[in-house]
Each structure stands twice: as C-alpha cells, then as structure tokens.
mmCIF file of C-alpha atoms in Angstrom:
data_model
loop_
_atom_site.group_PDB
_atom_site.id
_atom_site.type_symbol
_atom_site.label_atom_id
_atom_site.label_comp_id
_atom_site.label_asym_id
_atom_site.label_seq_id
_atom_site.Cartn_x
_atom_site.Cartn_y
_atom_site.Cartn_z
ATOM 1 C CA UNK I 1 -55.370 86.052 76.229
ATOM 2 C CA UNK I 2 -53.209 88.301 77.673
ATOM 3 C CA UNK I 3 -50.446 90.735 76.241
ATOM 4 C CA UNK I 4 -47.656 88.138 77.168
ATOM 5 C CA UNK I 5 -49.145 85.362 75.091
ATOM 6 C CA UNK I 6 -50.602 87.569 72.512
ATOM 7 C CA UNK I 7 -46.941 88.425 71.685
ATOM 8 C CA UNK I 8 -45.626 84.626 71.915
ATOM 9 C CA UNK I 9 -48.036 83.780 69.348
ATOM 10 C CA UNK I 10 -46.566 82.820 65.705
ATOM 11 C CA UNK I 11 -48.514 84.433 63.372
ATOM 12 C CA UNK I 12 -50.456 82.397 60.552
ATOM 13 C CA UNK I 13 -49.227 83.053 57.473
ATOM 14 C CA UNK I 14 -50.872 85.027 54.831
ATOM 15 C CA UNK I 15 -50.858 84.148 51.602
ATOM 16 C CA UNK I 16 -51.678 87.343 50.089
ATOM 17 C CA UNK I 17 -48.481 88.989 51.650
ATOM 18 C CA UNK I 18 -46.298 89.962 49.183
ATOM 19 C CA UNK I 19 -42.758 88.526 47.952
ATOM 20 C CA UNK I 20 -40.167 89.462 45.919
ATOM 21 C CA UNK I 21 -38.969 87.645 42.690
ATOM 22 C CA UNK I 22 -36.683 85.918 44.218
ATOM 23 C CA UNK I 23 -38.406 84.551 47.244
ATOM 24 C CA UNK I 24 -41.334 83.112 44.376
ATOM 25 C CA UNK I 25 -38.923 81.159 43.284
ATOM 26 C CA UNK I 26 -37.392 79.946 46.122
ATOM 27 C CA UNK I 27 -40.972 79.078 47.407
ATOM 28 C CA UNK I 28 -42.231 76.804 43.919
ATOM 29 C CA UNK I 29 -39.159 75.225 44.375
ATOM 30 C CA UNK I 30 -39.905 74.147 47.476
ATOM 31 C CA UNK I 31 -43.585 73.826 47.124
ATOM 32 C CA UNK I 32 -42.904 71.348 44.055
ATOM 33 C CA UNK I 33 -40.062 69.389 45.975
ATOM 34 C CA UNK I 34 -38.028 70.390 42.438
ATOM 35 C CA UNK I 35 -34.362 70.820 43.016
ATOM 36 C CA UNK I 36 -33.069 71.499 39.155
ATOM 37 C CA UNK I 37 -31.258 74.540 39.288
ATOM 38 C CA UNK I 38 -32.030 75.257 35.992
ATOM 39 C CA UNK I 39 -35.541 75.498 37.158
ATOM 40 C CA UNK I 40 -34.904 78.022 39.648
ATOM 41 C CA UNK I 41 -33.028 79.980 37.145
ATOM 42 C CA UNK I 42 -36.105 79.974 34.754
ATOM 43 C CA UNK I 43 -37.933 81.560 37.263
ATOM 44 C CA UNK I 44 -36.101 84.567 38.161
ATOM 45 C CA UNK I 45 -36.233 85.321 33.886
ATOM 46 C CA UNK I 46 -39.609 84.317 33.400
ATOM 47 C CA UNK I 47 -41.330 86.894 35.820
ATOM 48 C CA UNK I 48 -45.210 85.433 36.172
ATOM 49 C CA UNK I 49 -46.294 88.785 37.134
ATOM 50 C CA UNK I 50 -46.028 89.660 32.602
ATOM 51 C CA UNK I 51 -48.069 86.393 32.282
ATOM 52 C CA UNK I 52 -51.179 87.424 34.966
ATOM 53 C CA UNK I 53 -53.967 90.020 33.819
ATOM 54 C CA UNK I 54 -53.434 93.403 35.098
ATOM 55 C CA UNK I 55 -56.520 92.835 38.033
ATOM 56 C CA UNK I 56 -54.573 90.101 39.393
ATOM 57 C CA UNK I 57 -51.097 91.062 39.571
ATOM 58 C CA UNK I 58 -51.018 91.559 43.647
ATOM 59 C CA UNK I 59 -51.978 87.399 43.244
ATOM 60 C CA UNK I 60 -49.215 86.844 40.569
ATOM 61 C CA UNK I 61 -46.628 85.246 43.576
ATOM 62 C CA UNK I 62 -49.544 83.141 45.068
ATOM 63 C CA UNK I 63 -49.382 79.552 44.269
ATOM 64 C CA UNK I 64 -53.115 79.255 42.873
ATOM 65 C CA UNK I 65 -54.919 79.000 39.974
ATOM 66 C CA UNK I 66 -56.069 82.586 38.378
ATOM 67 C CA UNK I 67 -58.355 83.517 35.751
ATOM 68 C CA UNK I 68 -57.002 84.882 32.174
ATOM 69 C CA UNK I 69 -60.349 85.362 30.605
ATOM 70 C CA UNK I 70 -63.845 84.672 31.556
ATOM 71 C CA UNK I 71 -66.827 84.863 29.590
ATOM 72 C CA UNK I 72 -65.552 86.565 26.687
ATOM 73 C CA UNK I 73 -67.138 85.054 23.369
ATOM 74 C CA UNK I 74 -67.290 81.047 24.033
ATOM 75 C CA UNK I 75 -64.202 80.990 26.123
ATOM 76 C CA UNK I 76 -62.480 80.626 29.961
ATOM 77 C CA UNK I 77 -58.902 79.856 30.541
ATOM 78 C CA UNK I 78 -56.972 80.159 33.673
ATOM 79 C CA UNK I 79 -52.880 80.284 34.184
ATOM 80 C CA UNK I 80 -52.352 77.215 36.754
ATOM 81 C CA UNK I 81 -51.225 76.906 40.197
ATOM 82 C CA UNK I 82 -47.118 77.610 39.487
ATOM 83 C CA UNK I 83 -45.863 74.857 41.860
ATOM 84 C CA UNK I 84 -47.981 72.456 39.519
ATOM 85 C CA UNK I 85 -46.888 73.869 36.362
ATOM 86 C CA UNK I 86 -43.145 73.742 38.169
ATOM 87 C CA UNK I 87 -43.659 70.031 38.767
ATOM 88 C CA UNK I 88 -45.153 69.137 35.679
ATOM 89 C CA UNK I 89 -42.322 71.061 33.619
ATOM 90 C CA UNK I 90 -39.548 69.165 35.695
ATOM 91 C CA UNK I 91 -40.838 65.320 35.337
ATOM 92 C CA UNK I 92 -40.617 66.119 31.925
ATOM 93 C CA UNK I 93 -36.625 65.941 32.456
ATOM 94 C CA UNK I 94 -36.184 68.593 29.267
ATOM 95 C CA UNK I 95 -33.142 68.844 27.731
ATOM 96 C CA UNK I 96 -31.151 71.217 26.311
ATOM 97 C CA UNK I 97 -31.811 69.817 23.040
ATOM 98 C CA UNK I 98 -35.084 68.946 23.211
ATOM 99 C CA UNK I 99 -38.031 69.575 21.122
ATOM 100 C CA UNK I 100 -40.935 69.824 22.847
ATOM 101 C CA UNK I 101 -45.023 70.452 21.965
ATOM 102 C CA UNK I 102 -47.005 71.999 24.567
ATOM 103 C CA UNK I 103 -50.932 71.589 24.559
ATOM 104 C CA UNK I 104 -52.448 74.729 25.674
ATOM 105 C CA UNK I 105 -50.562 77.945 25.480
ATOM 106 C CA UNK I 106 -53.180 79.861 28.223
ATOM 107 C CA UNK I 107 -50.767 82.793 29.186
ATOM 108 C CA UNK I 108 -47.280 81.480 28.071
ATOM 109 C CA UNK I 109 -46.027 81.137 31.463
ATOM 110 C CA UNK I 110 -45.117 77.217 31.413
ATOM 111 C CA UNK I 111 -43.934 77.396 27.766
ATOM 112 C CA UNK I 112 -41.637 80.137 28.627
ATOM 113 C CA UNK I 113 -40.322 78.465 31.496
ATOM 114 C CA UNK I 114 -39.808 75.638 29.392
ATOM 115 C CA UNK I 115 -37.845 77.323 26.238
ATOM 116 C CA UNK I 116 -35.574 78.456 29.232
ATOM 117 C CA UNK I 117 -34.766 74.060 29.259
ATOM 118 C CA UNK I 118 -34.770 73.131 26.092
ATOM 119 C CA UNK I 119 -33.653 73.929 22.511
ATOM 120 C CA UNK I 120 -37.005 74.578 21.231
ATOM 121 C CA UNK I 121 -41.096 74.489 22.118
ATOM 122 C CA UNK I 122 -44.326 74.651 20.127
ATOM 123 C CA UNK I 123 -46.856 75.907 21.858
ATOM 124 C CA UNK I 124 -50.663 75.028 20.663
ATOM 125 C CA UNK I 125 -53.880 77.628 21.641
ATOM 126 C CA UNK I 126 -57.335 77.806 19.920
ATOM 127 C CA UNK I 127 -58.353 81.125 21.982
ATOM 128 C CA UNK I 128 -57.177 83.887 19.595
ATOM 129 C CA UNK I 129 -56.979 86.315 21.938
ATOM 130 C CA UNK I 130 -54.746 83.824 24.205
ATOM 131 C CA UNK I 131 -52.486 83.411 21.282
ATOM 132 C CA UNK I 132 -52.054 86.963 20.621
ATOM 133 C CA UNK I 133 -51.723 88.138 24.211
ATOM 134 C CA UNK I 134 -49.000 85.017 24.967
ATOM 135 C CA UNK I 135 -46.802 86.400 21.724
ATOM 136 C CA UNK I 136 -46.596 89.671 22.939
ATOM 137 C CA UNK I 137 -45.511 88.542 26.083
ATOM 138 C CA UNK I 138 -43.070 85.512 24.835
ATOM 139 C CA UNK I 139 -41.482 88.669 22.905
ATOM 140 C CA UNK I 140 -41.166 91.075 25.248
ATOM 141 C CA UNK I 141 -38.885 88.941 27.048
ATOM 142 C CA UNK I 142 -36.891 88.083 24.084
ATOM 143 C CA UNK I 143 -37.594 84.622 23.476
ATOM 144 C CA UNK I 144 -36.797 83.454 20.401
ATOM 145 C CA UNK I 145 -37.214 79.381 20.775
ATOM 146 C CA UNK I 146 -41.320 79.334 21.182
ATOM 147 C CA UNK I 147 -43.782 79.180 18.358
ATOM 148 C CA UNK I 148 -47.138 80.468 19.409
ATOM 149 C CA UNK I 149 -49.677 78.327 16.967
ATOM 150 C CA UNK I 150 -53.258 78.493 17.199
ATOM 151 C CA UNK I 151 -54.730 75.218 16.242
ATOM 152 C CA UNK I 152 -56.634 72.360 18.037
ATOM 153 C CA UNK I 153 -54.167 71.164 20.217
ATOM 154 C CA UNK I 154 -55.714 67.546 19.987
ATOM 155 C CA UNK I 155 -54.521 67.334 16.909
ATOM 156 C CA UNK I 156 -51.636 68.330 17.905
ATOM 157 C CA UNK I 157 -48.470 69.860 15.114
ATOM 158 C CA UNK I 158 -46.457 67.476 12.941
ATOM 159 C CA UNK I 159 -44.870 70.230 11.061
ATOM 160 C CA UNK I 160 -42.394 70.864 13.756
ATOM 161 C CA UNK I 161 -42.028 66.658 15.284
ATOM 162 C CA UNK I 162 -41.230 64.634 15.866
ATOM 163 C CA UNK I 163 -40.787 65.441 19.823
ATOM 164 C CA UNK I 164 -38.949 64.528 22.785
ATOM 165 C CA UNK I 165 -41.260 65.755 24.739
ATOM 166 C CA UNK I 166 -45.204 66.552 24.235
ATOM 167 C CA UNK I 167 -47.030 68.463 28.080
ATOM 168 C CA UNK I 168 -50.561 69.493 27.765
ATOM 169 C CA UNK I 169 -51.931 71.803 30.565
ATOM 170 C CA UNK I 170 -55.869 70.947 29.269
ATOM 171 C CA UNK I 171 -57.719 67.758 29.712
ATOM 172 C CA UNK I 172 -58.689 64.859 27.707
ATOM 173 C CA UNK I 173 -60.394 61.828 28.026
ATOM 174 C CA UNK I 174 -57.549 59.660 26.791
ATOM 175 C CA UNK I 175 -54.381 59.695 25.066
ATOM 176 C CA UNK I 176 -54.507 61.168 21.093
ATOM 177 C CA UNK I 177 -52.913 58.557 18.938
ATOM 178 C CA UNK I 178 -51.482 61.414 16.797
ATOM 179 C CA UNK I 179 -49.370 62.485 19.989
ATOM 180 C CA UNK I 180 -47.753 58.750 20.032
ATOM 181 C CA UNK I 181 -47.081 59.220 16.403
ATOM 182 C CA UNK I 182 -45.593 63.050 16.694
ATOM 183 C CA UNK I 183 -43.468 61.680 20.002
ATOM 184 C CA UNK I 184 -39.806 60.485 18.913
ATOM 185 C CA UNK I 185 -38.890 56.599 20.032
ATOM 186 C CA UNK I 186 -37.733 57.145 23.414
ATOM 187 C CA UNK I 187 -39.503 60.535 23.881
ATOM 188 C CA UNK I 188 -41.906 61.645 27.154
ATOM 189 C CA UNK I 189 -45.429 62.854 27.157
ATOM 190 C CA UNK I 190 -47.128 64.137 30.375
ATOM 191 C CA UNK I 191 -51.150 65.360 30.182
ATOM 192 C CA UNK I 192 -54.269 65.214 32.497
ATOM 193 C CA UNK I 193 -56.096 62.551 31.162
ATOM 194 C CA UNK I 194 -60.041 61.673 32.896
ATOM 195 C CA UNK I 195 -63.521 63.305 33.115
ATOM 196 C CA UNK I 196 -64.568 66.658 33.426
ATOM 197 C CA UNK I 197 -64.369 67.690 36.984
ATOM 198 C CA UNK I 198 -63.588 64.701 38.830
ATOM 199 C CA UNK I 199 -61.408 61.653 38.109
ATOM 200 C CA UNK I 200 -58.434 63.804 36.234
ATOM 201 C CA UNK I 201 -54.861 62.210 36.405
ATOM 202 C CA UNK I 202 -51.470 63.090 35.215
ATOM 203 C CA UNK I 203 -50.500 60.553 32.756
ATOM 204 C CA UNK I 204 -46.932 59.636 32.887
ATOM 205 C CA UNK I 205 -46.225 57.829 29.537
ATOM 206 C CA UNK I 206 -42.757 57.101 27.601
ATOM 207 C CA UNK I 207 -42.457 55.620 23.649
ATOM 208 C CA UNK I 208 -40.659 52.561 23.568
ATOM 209 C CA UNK I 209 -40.872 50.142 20.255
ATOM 210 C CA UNK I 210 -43.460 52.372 18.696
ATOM 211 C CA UNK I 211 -45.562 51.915 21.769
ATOM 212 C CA UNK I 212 -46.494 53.946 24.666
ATOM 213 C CA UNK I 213 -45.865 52.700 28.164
ATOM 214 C CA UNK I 214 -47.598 54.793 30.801
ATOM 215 C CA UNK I 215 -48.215 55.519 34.446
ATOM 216 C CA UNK I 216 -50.267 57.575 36.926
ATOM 217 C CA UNK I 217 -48.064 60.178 38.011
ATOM 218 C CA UNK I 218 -50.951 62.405 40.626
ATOM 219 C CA UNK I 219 -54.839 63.430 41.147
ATOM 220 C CA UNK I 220 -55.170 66.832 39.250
ATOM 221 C CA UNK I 221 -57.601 69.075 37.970
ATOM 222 C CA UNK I 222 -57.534 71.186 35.002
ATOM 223 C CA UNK I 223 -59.594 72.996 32.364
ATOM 224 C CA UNK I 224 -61.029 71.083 29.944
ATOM 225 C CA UNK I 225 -59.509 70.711 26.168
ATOM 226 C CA UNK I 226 -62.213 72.304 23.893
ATOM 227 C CA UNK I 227 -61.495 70.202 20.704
ATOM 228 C CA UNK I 228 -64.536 69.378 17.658
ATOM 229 C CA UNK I 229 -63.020 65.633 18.389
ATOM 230 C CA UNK I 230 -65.897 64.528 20.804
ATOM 231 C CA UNK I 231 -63.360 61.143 21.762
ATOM 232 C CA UNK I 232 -60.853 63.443 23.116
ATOM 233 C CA UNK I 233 -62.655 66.261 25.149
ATOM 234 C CA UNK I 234 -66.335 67.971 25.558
ATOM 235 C CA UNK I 235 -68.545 70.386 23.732
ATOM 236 C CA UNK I 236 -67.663 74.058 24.283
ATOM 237 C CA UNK I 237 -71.355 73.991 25.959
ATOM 238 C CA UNK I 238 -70.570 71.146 28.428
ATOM 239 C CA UNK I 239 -67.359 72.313 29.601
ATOM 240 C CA UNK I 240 -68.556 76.374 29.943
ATOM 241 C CA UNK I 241 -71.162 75.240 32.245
ATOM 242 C CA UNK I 242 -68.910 73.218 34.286
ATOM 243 C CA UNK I 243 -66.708 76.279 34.862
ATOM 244 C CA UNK I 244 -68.714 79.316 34.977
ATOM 245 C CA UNK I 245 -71.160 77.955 36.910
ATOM 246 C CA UNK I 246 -68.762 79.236 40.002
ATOM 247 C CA UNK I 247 -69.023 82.414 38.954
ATOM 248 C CA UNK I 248 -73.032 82.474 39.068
ATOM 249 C CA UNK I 249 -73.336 81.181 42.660
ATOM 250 C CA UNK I 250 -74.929 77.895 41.589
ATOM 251 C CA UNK I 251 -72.798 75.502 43.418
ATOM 252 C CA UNK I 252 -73.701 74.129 47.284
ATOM 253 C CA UNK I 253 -71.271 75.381 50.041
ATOM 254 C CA UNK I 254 -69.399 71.779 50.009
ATOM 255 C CA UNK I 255 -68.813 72.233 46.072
ATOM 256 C CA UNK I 256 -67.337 75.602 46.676
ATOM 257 C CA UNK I 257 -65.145 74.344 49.272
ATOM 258 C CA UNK I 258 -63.731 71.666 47.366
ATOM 259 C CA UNK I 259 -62.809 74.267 44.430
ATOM 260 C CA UNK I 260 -60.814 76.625 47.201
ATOM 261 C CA UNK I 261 -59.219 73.153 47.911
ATOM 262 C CA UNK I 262 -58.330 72.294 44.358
ATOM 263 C CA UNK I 263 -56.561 75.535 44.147
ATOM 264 C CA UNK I 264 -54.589 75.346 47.601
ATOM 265 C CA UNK I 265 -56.656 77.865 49.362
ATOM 266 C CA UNK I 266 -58.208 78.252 52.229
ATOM 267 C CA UNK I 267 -61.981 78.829 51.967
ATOM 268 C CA UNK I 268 -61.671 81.976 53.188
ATOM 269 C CA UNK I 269 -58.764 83.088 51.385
ATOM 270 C CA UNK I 270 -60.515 81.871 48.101
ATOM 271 C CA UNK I 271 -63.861 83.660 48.926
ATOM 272 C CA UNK I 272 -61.621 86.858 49.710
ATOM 273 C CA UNK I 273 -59.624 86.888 46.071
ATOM 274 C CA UNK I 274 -63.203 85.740 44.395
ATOM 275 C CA UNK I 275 -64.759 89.184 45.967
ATOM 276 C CA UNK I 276 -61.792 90.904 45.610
ATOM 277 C CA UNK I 277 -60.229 90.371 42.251
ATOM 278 C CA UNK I 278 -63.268 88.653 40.082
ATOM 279 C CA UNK I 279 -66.265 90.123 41.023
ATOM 280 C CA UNK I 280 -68.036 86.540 41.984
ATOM 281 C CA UNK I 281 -69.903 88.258 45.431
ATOM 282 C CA UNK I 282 -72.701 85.470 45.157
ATOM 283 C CA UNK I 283 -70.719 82.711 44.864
ATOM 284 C CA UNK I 284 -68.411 83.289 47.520
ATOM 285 C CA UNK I 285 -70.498 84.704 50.355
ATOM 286 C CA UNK I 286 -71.396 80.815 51.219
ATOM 287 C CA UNK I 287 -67.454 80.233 52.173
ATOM 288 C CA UNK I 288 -66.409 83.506 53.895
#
C-alpha cells in the first residue's frame, strides 16, 4: 500500500478513544435507538464516570459491561453496558409521577438515571459495600428521590408500593409473585428472566385485572440474582463459579469470545481492557 492509499483509508474506530460528556450521551442515544429527550438530559447530570471504580474510569464512556467488585468476600457485580441500561430505563415509559422499585442497585448508575424520570425510586442491593458506595454517590449529586435499601431484592419492598414500575438489572428464573402483588393495576415490570449463562430474556410484562400479561422484549445476559429463594435464582456457589471462572483462564477460546461478544467488544479490544484494567493476563492471552 502506498502513501496515496494509506492516506484515503478511513480509519477503524477505536473504542477506547476518549469522548466528552456530551458526545456519551449523544452516542447511548443512538446506540439504544432512544429518542426521549428527557433521557438525554439524564445523562449529561448523571455523569457515569462517579458510578465506575477509579481503575476503570478511562472505560467509563465505553458502551460495555465493567467490573465494580470482584472477589471480595462472596461477591461480583458489574455496572452494565449503558446503551442497555438506556434501553431498558426507556421501555419502562417512567413518568414523572411514577414510583418505581429497582432490583439491583450495583453502582447507582440506572437508578440515578431513573430518579432524573420519575417522582421517586427504591433501589434494592444485598452487597453492603454496593449499598454504601451507591449512597455516597446518589448524594454527591444531590439526589434526593432514591432510597438505597439493602435487602433481597427477590423479595422485593412493600413498604414503599405499590409501583408503577418495578426494573431489575439481575436475573431470575421466573417472575416473583410478590413483584405482581407490589406492581399497581396498570403498572410495568421489565427483568431478565432464564438460566444462568445462556437462555436470559427481557421480560416485558404489564398488570391488568390483577394479572400479569407479558412478552419477550430481547436476548440478554446479566449477573445472576443471589437470593436464599432457590425458585428464583442460584446458590452464591453456583453463580461465583459461573463468573469468576473468566478471571482464572478456565474457559476455551470460543467461550471467551462469546463473553467479548456479550459485552459489544471486539475480542481483541476485550482481551486488551481484561490485561489492562483487571489484571486477567491468563484468561485473555487466548483472544489477543
């Protein structure tokens, strides 16, 4: 290739380059086909970079999954891919009086973006350390419409229903009957519903005479609920493995290919912030 058509070629983009506020925003937006100004607004106040741990703020603007904690006592959490989270928040169709119960604080990023919607959230966590980190940020921006609770969130909270709306950003194997009793007549609930790592949908469902009426929405993966109720979600033990097993190197070059994948990478961007940002050298030197 000469000099001539080295300079005519358009350069791939890089999703590590960096972007302003603004252009984040602009980008989810587009990446989550979401046209709600509101949404866009929420954005520019509810900076992700406060919500992503201080080793991964250069990846805070990247739409991908990133890690909150891992391996710290008997827990992993991650704060989701923000186009998802975008999506999610916006076929909720919040508003401005809502009252809505999210399942699975994580960081406070899509609960914060959501009190920016609505007239009020509750937020459930069982990682301590989740639920104190999320207040502190919640507060430093001045938000004074979410309630941080820690609690099994597959219980869910009836001090504060009934809802409009009920989101959980964890998976369960089906529906909790106590959400269709916390959900108001006429209100929307939106959660991953399936198996561990393979078979996860969004559930779509709305209450209508007492009953709930629901349909696939999309394919999804997410972290697994950790809940004592064994009909709703898996052992601490059974979902741990599941997850940290891509940090010890364990999965087959195909597996680990199908996780960059999951998280809108490509391999070699995902083996790059794995080495770079994590620490994980074995398991990503199969997909550099």
């Amino acid at each position: 290739m000469n000099a001539a058509e080295q300079g005519n070629q358009t350069p791939l983009p890089d999703i590590f380059a960096p972007l302003s506020l603004e252009e984040f925003a602009s980008s989810m937006m587009k990446q989550a086909r979401v046209s709600d100004l509101r949404m866009h607004q929420a954005l520019l106040r509810v900076d992700r970079k406060i919500f992503v741990p201080e080793q991964f703020q250069a990846y805070a603007y990247v739409d991908s999954t990133l890690p909150l904690i891992r391996d710290v006592g008997d827990h992993f959490a991650t704060i989701s891919q923000p186009s998802l989270t975008v999506q999610m928040i916006d076929l909720l169709n919040l508003q401005e009086d809502s009252n809505a119960l999210e399942i699975g604080t994580g960081s406070g990023f899509s609960s914060a973006l959501m009190s920016q919607l609505c007239a009020n959230v509750v937020t459930i966590e069982r990682i301590p350390e989740l639920v104190t980190k999320a207040r502190e940020r919640i507060n430093a921006l001045q938000i004074t419409n979410v309630s941080v609770i820690e609690a099994d969130g597959a219980k869910g909270f009836a001090q504060n229903g009934p809802y409009d709306r009920i989101i959980s950003t964890v998976a369960m194997k089906k529906i909790p009957d106590e959400y269709v009793f916390q959900l108001k007549e006429g209100g929307s609930l939106l959660l991953p519903v399936g198996d561990l790592w393979y078979g996860q949908y969004l559930v779509l469902g709305k209450k209508q005479a007492g009953r709930l009426e629901t349909i696939q929405a999309s394919s999804v993966q997410f972290v697994p609920i950790i809940t004592d109720q064994e009909e709703l979600g898996w052992s601490f033990q059974e979902s741990y493995e599941s997850l940290i097993s891509l940090s010890q190197g364990d999965l087959d070059e195909d597996a680990l290919k199908e996780y960059a994948q999951r998280l809108n990478m490509s391999p070699e961007s995902f083996g790059k912030l794995l080495r770079t940002v994590t620490g994980f050298h074995d398991a990503s030197e199969s997909i550099r």
